[in-house]
PDB file of C-alpha atoms in Angstrom:
ATOM      1  CA  MET Q   1       1.798 -11.039  36.628  1.00  0.00           C
ATOM      2  CA  THR Q   2       0.696 -12.842  33.462  1.00  0.00           C
ATOM      3  CA  GLN Q   3      -0.248 -10.916  30.551  1.00  0.00           C
ATOM      4  CA  SER Q   4      -2.168 -11.840  27.558  1.00  0.00           C
ATOM      5  CA  LEU Q   5      -2.615  -9.506  24.621  1.00  0.00           C
ATOM      6  CA  ASN Q   6      -6.065  -9.980  22.917  1.00  0.00           C
ATOM      7  CA  HIS Q   7      -5.989  -7.759  19.705  1.00  0.00           C
ATOM      8  CA  GLU Q   8      -8.186  -7.883  16.476  1.00  0.00           C
ATOM      9  CA  PHE Q   9      -6.879  -6.917  13.614  1.00  0.00           C
ATOM     10  CA  LYS Q  10      -8.926  -6.093  10.275  1.00  0.00           C
ATOM     11  CA  ILE Q  11      -7.129  -8.063   7.498  1.00  0.00           C
ATOM     12  CA  GLY Q  12      -7.885  -7.681   3.929  1.00  0.00           C
ATOM     13  CA  ILE Q  13      -6.004  -8.545   0.807  1.00  0.00           C
ATOM     14  CA  ALA Q  14      -5.583  -6.386  -2.402  1.00  0.00           C
ATOM     15  CA  ALA Q  15      -6.249  -8.082  -5.910  1.00  0.00           C
ATOM     16  CA  LEU Q  16      -2.841  -7.332  -7.110  1.00  0.00           C
ATOM     17  CA  SER Q  17      -1.912 -10.984  -6.482  1.00  0.00           C
ATOM     18  CA  TRP Q  18      -4.454 -12.048  -8.951  1.00  0.00           C
ATOM     19  CA  ILE Q  19      -4.878  -9.066 -11.320  1.00  0.00           C
ATOM     20  CA  ASN Q  20      -1.797  -6.764 -11.618  1.00  0.00           C
ATOM     21  CA  ASP Q  21      -2.998  -2.928 -12.227  1.00  0.00           C
ATOM     22  CA  ASP Q  22       0.395  -1.876 -13.534  1.00  0.00           C
ATOM     23  CA  MET Q  23       1.098  -4.652 -16.092  1.00  0.00           C
ATOM     24  CA  PRO Q  24      -2.363  -5.737 -17.456  1.00  0.00           C
ATOM     25  CA  ALA Q  25      -0.890  -8.946 -18.911  1.00  0.00           C
ATOM     26  CA  LEU Q  26      -0.601 -10.475 -15.452  1.00  0.00           C
ATOM     27  CA  GLY Q  27      -3.728 -11.993 -14.450  1.00  0.00           C
ATOM     28  CA  ASP Q  28      -6.027 -10.707 -17.011  1.00  0.00           C
ATOM     29  CA  ASN Q  29      -7.504 -14.157 -17.326  1.00  0.00           C
ATOM     30  CA  TYR Q  30      -8.957 -14.011 -13.857  1.00  0.00           C
ATOM     31  CA  SER Q  31     -12.471 -12.762 -13.624  1.00  0.00           C
ATOM     32  CA  LEU Q  32     -13.417 -10.367 -10.446  1.00  0.00           C
ATOM     33  CA  GLU Q  33     -15.931 -12.831  -9.211  1.00  0.00           C
ATOM     34  CA  GLN Q  34     -13.129 -15.690  -9.011  1.00  0.00           C
ATOM     35  CA  VAL Q  35     -10.910 -13.160  -7.054  1.00  0.00           C
ATOM     36  CA  LEU Q  36     -13.652 -11.945  -4.745  1.00  0.00           C
ATOM     37  CA  SER Q  37     -14.716 -15.500  -4.034  1.00  0.00           C
ATOM     38  CA  GLU Q  38     -11.244 -16.787  -3.045  1.00  0.00           C
ATOM     39  CA  MET Q  39     -10.574 -13.695  -0.849  1.00  0.00           C
ATOM     40  CA  ASN Q  40     -13.879 -14.598   1.240  1.00  0.00           C
ATOM     41  CA  SER Q  41     -13.126 -18.250   1.350  1.00  0.00           C
ATOM     42  CA  LEU Q  42      -9.863 -17.494   3.078  1.00  0.00           C
ATOM     43  CA  GLY Q  43     -11.377 -15.126   5.792  1.00  0.00           C
ATOM     44  CA  TYR Q  44     -10.158 -11.952   4.146  1.00  0.00           C
ATOM     45  CA  VAL Q  45     -12.563  -9.036   5.112  1.00  0.00           C
ATOM     46  CA  ALA Q  46     -11.638  -6.284   2.659  1.00  0.00           C
ATOM     47  CA  THR Q  47      -9.966  -5.203  -0.485  1.00  0.00           C
ATOM     48  CA  GLU Q  48      -8.966  -2.297  -2.398  1.00  0.00           C
ATOM     49  CA  LEU Q  49     -10.211  -1.129  -5.638  1.00  0.00           C
ATOM     50  CA  GLY Q  50      -8.700  -2.528  -9.076  1.00  0.00           C
ATOM     51  CA  ARG Q  51      -8.790  -2.258 -12.506  1.00  0.00           C
ATOM     52  CA  LYS Q  52     -11.409  -4.948 -12.984  1.00  0.00           C
ATOM     53  CA  PHE Q  53     -13.706  -3.653 -10.172  1.00  0.00           C
ATOM     54  CA  PRO Q  54     -16.977  -1.797 -11.465  1.00  0.00           C
ATOM     55  CA  THR Q  55     -17.027   2.086 -10.755  1.00  0.00           C
ATOM     56  CA  GLU Q  56     -20.846   2.475 -10.701  1.00  0.00           C
ATOM     57  CA  LYS Q  57     -21.186   2.573  -7.068  1.00  0.00           C
ATOM     58  CA  ASN Q  58     -24.298   0.418  -6.691  1.00  0.00           C
ATOM     59  CA  GLU Q  59     -22.835  -2.128  -8.642  1.00  0.00           C
ATOM     60  CA  LEU Q  60     -19.381  -2.292  -6.811  1.00  0.00           C
ATOM     61  CA  LYS Q  61     -21.425  -2.388  -3.480  1.00  0.00           C
ATOM     62  CA  ALA Q  62     -23.572  -5.200  -4.822  1.00  0.00           C
ATOM     63  CA  ILE Q  63     -20.581  -7.326  -5.815  1.00  0.00           C
ATOM     64  CA  LEU Q  64     -18.774  -6.663  -2.570  1.00  0.00           C
ATOM     65  CA  ASN Q  65     -21.717  -7.403  -0.202  1.00  0.00           C
ATOM     66  CA  LYS Q  66     -22.192 -10.665  -2.253  1.00  0.00           C
ATOM     67  CA  TYR Q  67     -18.605 -11.917  -0.915  1.00  0.00           C
ATOM     68  CA  GLN Q  68     -18.902  -9.981   2.551  1.00  0.00           C
ATOM     69  CA  LEU Q  69     -15.914  -7.985   1.635  1.00  0.00           C
ATOM     70  CA  THR Q  70     -15.449  -4.204   2.650  1.00  0.00           C
ATOM     71  CA  LEU Q  71     -13.782  -1.595   0.257  1.00  0.00           C
ATOM     72  CA  ALA Q  72     -10.844  -0.491   2.359  1.00  0.00           C
ATOM     73  CA  SER Q  73      -9.463   2.282  -0.104  1.00  0.00           C
ATOM     74  CA  LYS Q  74      -8.062   2.741  -3.702  1.00  0.00           C
ATOM     75  CA  PHE Q  75      -4.495   3.702  -4.791  1.00  0.00           C
ATOM     76  CA  VAL Q  76      -4.389   7.139  -6.563  1.00  0.00           C
ATOM     77  CA  GLY Q  77      -1.311   8.314  -8.404  1.00  0.00           C
ATOM     78  CA  VAL Q  78      -0.625  12.015  -8.660  1.00  0.00           C
ATOM     79  CA  ILE Q  79       1.984  14.626 -10.209  1.00  0.00           C
ATOM     80  CA  PHE Q  80       1.651  17.223  -7.543  1.00  0.00           C
ATOM     81  CA  SER Q  81       5.235  17.954  -7.992  1.00  0.00           C
ATOM     82  CA  ASP Q  82       4.481  19.975 -11.088  1.00  0.00           C
ATOM     83  CA  PRO Q  83       3.229  23.279 -10.475  1.00  0.00           C
ATOM     84  CA  GLU Q  84       1.594  23.700 -13.782  1.00  0.00           C
ATOM     85  CA  LEU Q  85      -0.257  20.324 -13.280  1.00  0.00           C
ATOM     86  CA  ARG Q  86      -1.120  20.529  -9.562  1.00  0.00           C
ATOM     87  CA  GLU Q  87      -4.432  22.170  -9.737  1.00  0.00           C
ATOM     88  CA  LYS Q  88      -5.830  20.035 -12.759  1.00  0.00           C
ATOM     89  CA  GLU Q  89      -4.395  16.895 -10.427  1.00  0.00           C
ATOM     90  CA  LEU Q  90      -6.241  18.034  -7.617  1.00  0.00           C
ATOM     91  CA  GLU Q  91      -9.513  18.198  -9.309  1.00  0.00           C
ATOM     92  CA  SER Q  92      -8.980  14.657 -10.731  1.00  0.00           C
ATOM     93  CA  PHE Q  93      -8.062  13.415  -7.179  1.00  0.00           C
ATOM     94  CA  CYS Q  94     -11.211  14.964  -5.701  1.00  0.00           C
ATOM     95  CA  LYS Q  95     -13.547  12.902  -7.984  1.00  0.00           C
ATOM     96  CA  TRP Q  96     -11.896   9.662  -6.037  1.00  0.00           C
ATOM     97  CA  VAL Q  97     -12.229  11.331  -2.745  1.00  0.00           C
ATOM     98  CA  ASP Q  98     -15.876  11.720  -3.405  1.00  0.00           C
ATOM     99  CA  PHE Q  99     -16.312   7.965  -4.699  1.00  0.00           C
ATOM    100  CA  LEU Q 100     -14.455   6.622  -1.995  1.00  0.00           C
ATOM    101  CA  ALA Q 101     -16.449   8.648   0.659  1.00  0.00           C
ATOM    102  CA  GLU Q 102     -19.756   7.424  -0.904  1.00  0.00           C
ATOM    103  CA  MET Q 103     -18.270   3.782  -0.691  1.00  0.00           C
ATOM    104  CA  GLY Q 104     -17.756   4.275   3.012  1.00  0.00           C
ATOM    105  CA  CYS Q 105     -13.941   4.300   3.040  1.00  0.00           C
ATOM    106  CA  LYS Q 106     -11.948   6.187   5.656  1.00  0.00           C
ATOM    107  CA  HIS Q 107      -8.724   6.359   3.700  1.00  0.00           C
ATOM    108  CA  VAL Q 108      -7.547   7.544   0.478  1.00  0.00           C
ATOM    109  CA  ILE Q 109      -4.053   5.991  -0.981  1.00  0.00           C
ATOM    110  CA  ILE Q 110      -1.874   8.458  -2.827  1.00  0.00           C
ATOM    111  CA  CYS Q 111       1.222   8.239  -4.376  1.00  0.00           C
ATOM    112  CA  GLU Q 112       3.629  11.083  -6.225  1.00  0.00           C
ATOM    113  CA  MET Q 113       4.419   9.861  -9.512  1.00  0.00           C
ATOM    114  CA  GLY Q 114       6.582  12.877 -10.643  1.00  0.00           C
ATOM    115  CA  GLY Q 115      10.024  11.772 -11.628  1.00  0.00           C
ATOM    116  CA  SER Q 116       9.056   8.053 -10.985  1.00  0.00           C
ATOM    117  CA  MET Q 117      10.734   5.197 -12.874  1.00  0.00           C
ATOM    118  CA  HIS Q 118       7.534   4.038 -14.963  1.00  0.00           C
ATOM    119  CA  TRP Q 119       4.479   6.157 -14.146  1.00  0.00           C
ATOM    120  CA  ASP Q 120       5.536   9.683 -14.877  1.00  0.00           C
ATOM    121  CA  ARG Q 121       3.462  10.120 -18.282  1.00  0.00           C
ATOM    122  CA  ARG Q 122       5.475  13.380 -19.019  1.00  0.00           C
ATOM    123  CA  ARG Q 123       8.581  11.144 -19.490  1.00  0.00           C
ATOM    124  CA  LEU Q 124       9.690   9.009 -22.576  1.00  0.00           C
ATOM    125  CA  ASP Q 125      12.839   7.773 -20.861  1.00  0.00           C
ATOM    126  CA  ASP Q 126      11.680   6.107 -17.564  1.00  0.00           C
ATOM    127  CA  LYS Q 127      14.537   3.727 -16.810  1.00  0.00           C
ATOM    128  CA  LYS Q 128      15.521   5.717 -13.617  1.00  0.00           C
ATOM    129  CA  VAL Q 129      13.962   7.946 -10.948  1.00  0.00           C
ATOM    130  CA  VAL Q 130      14.796  11.745 -11.472  1.00  0.00           C
ATOM    131  CA  PRO Q 131      14.693  13.249  -7.806  1.00  0.00           C
ATOM    132  CA  LEU Q 132      12.698  16.396  -7.451  1.00  0.00           C
ATOM    133  CA  SER Q 133      14.051  19.577  -7.306  1.00  0.00           C
ATOM    134  CA  ASP Q 134      13.249  21.879  -4.060  1.00  0.00           C
ATOM    135  CA  VAL Q 135      10.645  23.645  -6.275  1.00  0.00           C
ATOM    136  CA  GLU Q 136       8.980  20.563  -7.125  1.00  0.00           C
ATOM    137  CA  TRP Q 137       9.258  18.869  -3.859  1.00  0.00           C
ATOM    138  CA  ASN Q 138       7.666  22.204  -2.318  1.00  0.00           C
ATOM    139  CA  SER Q 139       5.041  21.916  -4.815  1.00  0.00           C
ATOM    140  CA  MET Q 140       4.243  18.188  -4.034  1.00  0.00           C
ATOM    141  CA  VAL Q 141       4.010  19.192  -0.406  1.00  0.00           C
ATOM    142  CA  GLN Q 142       1.525  21.984  -1.326  1.00  0.00           C
ATOM    143  CA  GLY Q 143      -0.646  19.448  -3.256  1.00  0.00           C
ATOM    144  CA  LEU Q 144      -0.714  16.831  -0.591  1.00  0.00           C
ATOM    145  CA  ASN Q 145      -1.589  19.212   2.066  1.00  0.00           C
ATOM    146  CA  LYS Q 146      -4.459  20.621  -0.121  1.00  0.00           C
ATOM    147  CA  ALA Q 147      -5.479  16.974  -0.758  1.00  0.00           C
ATOM    148  CA  GLY Q 148      -5.404  16.254   2.910  1.00  0.00           C
ATOM    149  CA  GLU Q 149      -7.940  19.020   3.551  1.00  0.00           C
ATOM    150  CA  MET Q 150     -10.119  17.609   0.558  1.00  0.00           C
ATOM    151  CA  CYS Q 151     -10.164  14.312   2.398  1.00  0.00           C
ATOM    152  CA  GLN Q 152     -10.518  15.683   5.937  1.00  0.00           C
ATOM    153  CA  GLU Q 153     -13.746  17.824   4.859  1.00  0.00           C
ATOM    154  CA  ARG Q 154     -15.190  14.451   3.714  1.00  0.00           C
ATOM    155  CA  GLY Q 155     -14.339  12.711   6.849  1.00  0.00           C
ATOM    156  CA  LEU Q 156     -11.363  10.707   5.466  1.00  0.00           C
ATOM    157  CA  GLU Q 157      -7.819  10.601   5.973  1.00  0.00           C
ATOM    158  CA  LEU Q 158      -4.970  10.833   2.945  1.00  0.00           C
ATOM    159  CA  VAL Q 159      -2.368   8.193   3.409  1.00  0.00           C
ATOM    160  CA  PHE Q 160       0.794   8.839   1.332  1.00  0.00           C
ATOM    161  CA  HIS Q 161       2.326   5.559   0.003  1.00  0.00           C
ATOM    162  CA  PRO Q 162       6.108   5.555  -0.208  1.00  0.00           C
ATOM    163  CA  HIS Q 163       6.741   3.246  -3.174  1.00  0.00           C
ATOM    164  CA  GLY Q 164       9.742   1.753  -5.029  1.00  0.00           C
ATOM    165  CA  ALA Q 165      10.958   3.493  -8.153  1.00  0.00           C
ATOM    166  CA  THR Q 166       9.239   6.842  -7.066  1.00  0.00           C
ATOM    167  CA  VAL Q 167      10.621   9.945  -5.514  1.00  0.00           C
ATOM    168  CA  VAL Q 168       9.541   9.033  -2.026  1.00  0.00           C
ATOM    169  CA  GLU Q 169      11.300   5.862  -1.589  1.00  0.00           C
ATOM    170  CA  GLN Q 170      14.214   5.824   0.279  1.00  0.00           C
ATOM    171  CA  LYS Q 171      14.591   6.517   4.229  1.00  0.00           C
ATOM    172  CA  GLU Q 172      15.543  10.342   3.864  1.00  0.00           C
ATOM    173  CA  ASP Q 173      12.712  10.868   1.510  1.00  0.00           C
ATOM    174  CA  ILE Q 174      10.239   9.310   3.845  1.00  0.00           C
ATOM    175  CA  ASP Q 175      11.487  11.289   6.880  1.00  0.00           C
ATOM    176  CA  ARG Q 176      11.735  14.494   4.703  1.00  0.00           C
ATOM    177  CA  LEU Q 177       8.181  14.026   3.626  1.00  0.00           C
ATOM    178  CA  MET Q 178       6.809  13.497   7.285  1.00  0.00           C
ATOM    179  CA  GLU Q 179       8.981  16.887   8.134  1.00  0.00           C
ATOM    180  CA  THR Q 180       7.625  18.923   5.462  1.00  0.00           C
ATOM    181  CA  THR Q 181       3.899  18.024   5.465  1.00  0.00           C
ATOM    182  CA  ASP Q 182       0.986  18.895   7.765  1.00  0.00           C
ATOM    183  CA  SER Q 183       0.789  16.172  10.448  1.00  0.00           C
ATOM    184  CA  ASN Q 184      -2.843  16.727  10.738  1.00  0.00           C
ATOM    185  CA  LEU Q 185      -3.541  16.290   7.063  1.00  0.00           C
ATOM    186  CA  VAL Q 186      -0.916  14.147   5.542  1.00  0.00           C
ATOM    187  CA  HIS Q 187      -0.736  10.658   7.035  1.00  0.00           C
ATOM    188  CA  LEU Q 188       1.611   7.575   6.206  1.00  0.00           C
ATOM    189  CA  LEU Q 189       0.750   4.415   4.720  1.00  0.00           C
ATOM    190  CA  PHE Q 190       3.453   1.790   6.036  1.00  0.00           C
ATOM    191  CA  ASP Q 191       4.302  -0.809   3.565  1.00  0.00           C
ATOM    192  CA  THR Q 192       6.690  -3.410   4.825  1.00  0.00           C
ATOM    193  CA  GLY Q 193       7.695  -4.695   1.364  1.00  0.00           C
ATOM    194  CA  HIS Q 194       8.507  -1.004  -0.056  1.00  0.00           C
ATOM    195  CA  SER Q 195      10.196  -0.206   3.193  1.00  0.00           C
ATOM    196  CA  GLU Q 196      12.516  -3.021   2.748  1.00  0.00           C
ATOM    197  CA  TYR Q 197      12.862  -2.196  -0.990  1.00  0.00           C
ATOM    198  CA  GLY Q 198      13.771   1.336  -0.197  1.00  0.00           C
ATOM    199  CA  LYS Q 199      16.392   0.314   2.162  1.00  0.00           C
ATOM    200  CA  TYR Q 200      14.493   1.625   5.340  1.00  0.00           C
ATOM    201  CA  ASN Q 201      14.247  -1.093   7.937  1.00  0.00           C
ATOM    202  CA  PRO Q 202      10.606  -1.762   8.338  1.00  0.00           C
ATOM    203  CA  LEU Q 203      10.653  -1.887  12.291  1.00  0.00           C
ATOM    204  CA  GLU Q 204      12.450   1.314  12.336  1.00  0.00           C
ATOM    205  CA  GLN Q 205      10.224   3.125   9.966  1.00  0.00           C
ATOM    206  CA  LEU Q 206       7.160   1.955  12.035  1.00  0.00           C
ATOM    207  CA  GLN Q 207       8.734   3.087  15.153  1.00  0.00           C
ATOM    208  CA  ASN Q 208       9.874   6.207  13.832  1.00  0.00           C
ATOM    209  CA  HIS Q 209       6.551   7.341  12.291  1.00  0.00           C
ATOM    210  CA  TYR Q 210       3.902   5.341  14.201  1.00  0.00           C
ATOM    211  CA  ASN Q 211       2.087   8.560  14.966  1.00  0.00           C
ATOM    212  CA  ARG Q 212       1.223   9.158  11.325  1.00  0.00           C
ATOM    213  CA  ILE Q 213       0.819   5.792  10.353  1.00  0.00           C
ATOM    214  CA  LYS Q 214      -3.001   5.299   9.584  1.00  0.00           C
ATOM    215  CA  TYR Q 215      -2.929   2.397   7.276  1.00  0.00           C
ATOM    216  CA  VAL Q 216      -0.620  -0.713   6.584  1.00  0.00           C
ATOM    217  CA  HIS Q 217       0.546  -3.097   3.650  1.00  0.00           C
ATOM    218  CA  LEU Q 218       1.926  -6.295   4.589  1.00  0.00           C
ATOM    219  CA  LYS Q 219       4.257  -7.393   1.915  1.00  0.00           C
ATOM    220  CA  ASP Q 220       7.261  -9.453   2.002  1.00  0.00           C
ATOM    221  CA  VAL Q 221      10.516  -9.393  -0.157  1.00  0.00           C
ATOM    222  CA  ARG Q 222      12.967 -12.055  -1.742  1.00  0.00           C
ATOM    223  CA  THR Q 223      16.427 -10.877  -0.820  1.00  0.00           C
ATOM    224  CA  SER Q 224      17.852 -12.745  -3.834  1.00  0.00           C
ATOM    225  CA  VAL Q 225      15.929 -10.668  -6.280  1.00  0.00           C
ATOM    226  CA  LEU Q 226      15.719  -7.355  -4.256  1.00  0.00           C
ATOM    227  CA  SER Q 227      19.561  -7.269  -4.181  1.00  0.00           C
ATOM    228  CA  LYS Q 228      19.759  -7.330  -8.125  1.00  0.00           C
ATOM    229  CA  VAL Q 229      17.222  -4.638  -8.199  1.00  0.00           C
ATOM    230  CA  GLN Q 230      19.108  -2.406  -5.520  1.00  0.00           C
ATOM    231  CA  LEU Q 231      22.340  -2.984  -7.726  1.00  0.00           C
ATOM    232  CA  GLY Q 232      20.315  -1.720 -10.764  1.00  0.00           C
ATOM    233  CA  GLU Q 233      20.394  -5.302 -12.615  1.00  0.00           C
ATOM    234  CA  LEU Q 234      16.711  -4.811 -12.561  1.00  0.00           C
ATOM    235  CA  ASP Q 235      14.233  -2.115 -12.804  1.00  0.00           C
ATOM    236  CA  PHE Q 236      11.024  -2.145 -10.636  1.00  0.00           C
ATOM    237  CA  ARG Q 237       8.816  -3.940 -13.219  1.00  0.00           C
ATOM    238  CA  GLU Q 238      11.666  -6.561 -14.070  1.00  0.00           C
ATOM    239  CA  GLY Q 239      11.929  -6.974 -10.239  1.00  0.00           C
ATOM    240  CA  VAL Q 240       8.395  -7.583  -9.959  1.00  0.00           C
ATOM    241  CA  LEU Q 241       8.285 -10.322 -12.904  1.00  0.00           C
ATOM    242  CA  ALA Q 242      11.579 -11.901 -11.212  1.00  0.00           C
ATOM    243  CA  GLY Q 243       9.501 -12.161  -7.976  1.00  0.00           C
ATOM    244  CA  VAL Q 244      11.275  -9.357  -5.875  1.00  0.00           C
ATOM    245  CA  PHE Q 245       7.828  -9.108  -3.631  1.00  0.00           C
ATOM    246  CA  THR Q 246       5.939 -11.980  -2.105  1.00  0.00           C
ATOM    247  CA  VAL Q 247       3.364 -12.535   0.542  1.00  0.00           C
ATOM    248  CA  PRO Q 248       4.233 -12.424   4.500  1.00  0.00           C
ATOM    249  CA  GLY Q 249       5.804 -15.460   5.531  1.00  0.00           C
ATOM    250  CA  ASP Q 250       7.234 -16.365   2.156  1.00  0.00           C
ATOM    251  CA  GLY Q 251      10.123 -13.743   2.176  1.00  0.00           C
ATOM    252  CA  SER Q 252      12.978 -12.395   4.554  1.00  0.00           C
ATOM    253  CA  ILE Q 253      11.114  -9.918   6.488  1.00  0.00           C
ATOM    254  CA  ASN Q 254      10.709 -10.643  10.288  1.00  0.00           C
ATOM    255  CA  PHE Q 255       7.062  -9.859  10.716  1.00  0.00           C
ATOM    256  CA  LYS Q 256       6.832 -10.975  14.285  1.00  0.00           C
ATOM    257  CA  PRO Q 257       8.399  -7.641  15.957  1.00  0.00           C
ATOM    258  CA  ILE Q 258       6.388  -5.377  13.479  1.00  0.00           C
ATOM    259  CA  LEU Q 259       2.994  -7.262  14.379  1.00  0.00           C
ATOM    260  CA  GLU Q 260       3.882  -7.049  18.017  1.00  0.00           C
ATOM    261  CA  GLU Q 261       4.752  -3.249  17.678  1.00  0.00           C
ATOM    262  CA  LEU Q 262       1.242  -2.614  15.957  1.00  0.00           C
ATOM    263  CA  MET Q 263      -0.486  -4.814  18.714  1.00  0.00           C
ATOM    264  CA  PHE Q 264       1.193  -3.148  21.806  1.00  0.00           C
ATOM    265  CA  ARG Q 265       0.345   0.353  20.407  1.00  0.00           C
ATOM    266  CA  GLY Q 266      -3.243  -0.751  19.667  1.00  0.00           C
ATOM    267  CA  TYR Q 267      -3.326  -0.263  15.944  1.00  0.00           C
ATOM    268  CA  LYS Q 268      -6.954  -0.321  14.639  1.00  0.00           C
ATOM    269  CA  GLY Q 269      -6.582   0.503  11.122  1.00  0.00           C
ATOM    270  CA  TRP Q 270      -6.445  -1.896   8.169  1.00  0.00           C
ATOM    271  CA  LEU Q 271      -3.910  -4.585   7.387  1.00  0.00           C
ATOM    272  CA  ILE Q 272      -3.845  -5.261   3.843  1.00  0.00           C
ATOM    273  CA  VAL Q 273      -1.711  -7.981   2.452  1.00  0.00           C
ATOM    274  CA  GLU Q 274      -0.356  -7.194  -0.866  1.00  0.00           C
ATOM    275  CA  ALA Q 275       1.991  -8.830  -3.069  1.00  0.00           C
ATOM    276  CA  GLU Q 276       2.752  -8.236  -6.800  1.00  0.00           C
ATOM    277  CA  GLN Q 277       3.487 -11.209  -8.350  1.00  0.00           C
ATOM    278  CA  ASN Q 278       3.306 -13.129 -11.658  1.00  0.00           C
ATOM    279  CA  PRO Q 279      -0.034 -15.263 -10.973  1.00  0.00           C
ATOM    280  CA  GLU Q 280       1.341 -17.989 -13.356  1.00  0.00           C
ATOM    281  CA  ILE Q 281       4.246 -18.663 -11.390  1.00  0.00           C
ATOM    282  CA  ALA Q 282       2.968 -17.971  -7.743  1.00  0.00           C
ATOM    283  CA  ASN Q 283      -0.865 -19.075  -7.678  1.00  0.00           C
ATOM    284  CA  PRO Q 284      -2.691 -16.210  -6.090  1.00  0.00           C
ATOM    285  CA  TYR Q 285      -5.056 -18.529  -4.027  1.00  0.00           C
ATOM    286  CA  LYS Q 286      -2.094 -20.308  -2.538  1.00  0.00           C
ATOM    287  CA  TYR Q 287      -0.049 -17.506  -1.777  1.00  0.00           C
ATOM    288  CA  ALA Q 288      -3.104 -15.630  -0.241  1.00  0.00           C
ATOM    289  CA  LYS Q 289      -3.787 -18.708   2.082  1.00  0.00           C
ATOM    290  CA  ILE Q 290       0.023 -18.620   3.026  1.00  0.00           C
ATOM    291  CA  ALA Q 291      -0.082 -15.144   4.029  1.00  0.00           C
ATOM    292  CA  LYS Q 292      -3.598 -15.447   6.034  1.00  0.00           C
ATOM    293  CA  ASN Q 293      -2.302 -18.634   7.939  1.00  0.00           C
ATOM    294  CA  PHE Q 294       1.077 -16.928   8.732  1.00  0.00           C
ATOM    295  CA  ILE Q 295      -0.540 -13.684  10.103  1.00  0.00           C
ATOM    296  CA  ASP Q 296      -3.103 -15.621  12.152  1.00  0.00           C
ATOM    297  CA  GLU Q 297      -0.617 -17.861  13.513  1.00  0.00           C
ATOM    298  CA  THR Q 298       1.863 -15.155  14.362  1.00  0.00           C
ATOM    299  CA  ILE Q 299      -0.912 -12.750  15.993  1.00  0.00           C
ATOM    300  CA  HIS Q 300      -1.926 -16.171  17.903  1.00  0.00           C
ATOM    301  CA  GLU Q 301       1.684 -16.581  18.932  1.00  0.00           C
ATOM    302  CA  ILE Q 302       1.879 -13.058  20.009  1.00  0.00           C
ATOM    303  CA  SER Q 303      -1.410 -12.757  21.904  1.00  0.00           C
ATOM    304  CA  ASN Q 304      -0.562 -15.711  23.999  1.00  0.00           C
ATOM    305  CA  LYS Q 305       2.654 -14.193  25.071  1.00  0.00           C
ATOM    306  CA  LYS Q 306       3.181 -14.276  28.599  1.00  0.00           C
ATOM    307  CA  SER Q 307       5.315 -12.098  30.625  1.00  0.00           C
ATOM    308  CA  VAL Q 308       6.130 -11.755  34.381  1.00  0.00           C
TER     309      VAL Q 308
END
């Protein structure tokens, strides 16, 4: 019997390839209009909120509509691991939930910044990740469960983003997070690049936690740079500048079994291309095109796969 897979993925791209949120010097010369125009011209249908996007809702809706793009979500960093900060962090987070709900989003991306290498605002020395104590971990879990309730009450899903140079980076961190958080409230953002960065085989993570995965970032890595990062020769930001991340099809990750797994399981959520690169070295339009062509071709190949 011949089987043909027909599955339509919703494919978007983050603005990070053009305009970096973490390192403002990267891509500051790009206008939002140019970025959105290039996304649209390549056939992407969605993006995520970045630092050059307006936050007045009508203005944001107007410019997205102009380029026929949907707002998929926004990355929100929090420090829930500090019991003394948790309630204020939840209040701040709630404002973003309300904003994204009004924008018609279905997901809120969250990441714990306590103990992180570059983003823990309480620390002066940020050249290493400081693991959470059990008390801090439990505080983070409590905060995430509460944040998940906030999202659920407004018709959204909370997706946690494991991220390089944070306390939820390695396989054991992600597995522990999935074990200790409420599965009805806290879902998982599967990021292929950060999975590889944290030494968690992406296909294995996908298979282990598929039931929790509600959102996907497609990112590739350059092994030659990643090895230097993992040896401690480069920190996260230095790794980004050196090209540790790239778009799907330009690095070392085998995306075919990943996309095949998502297709066979009937994944219906967003696939968002993301690659933190220096736009002066890696032309954003060129790399966004490489990614779109590669993904489209791989999906077409899988869709036409025949089995007896």
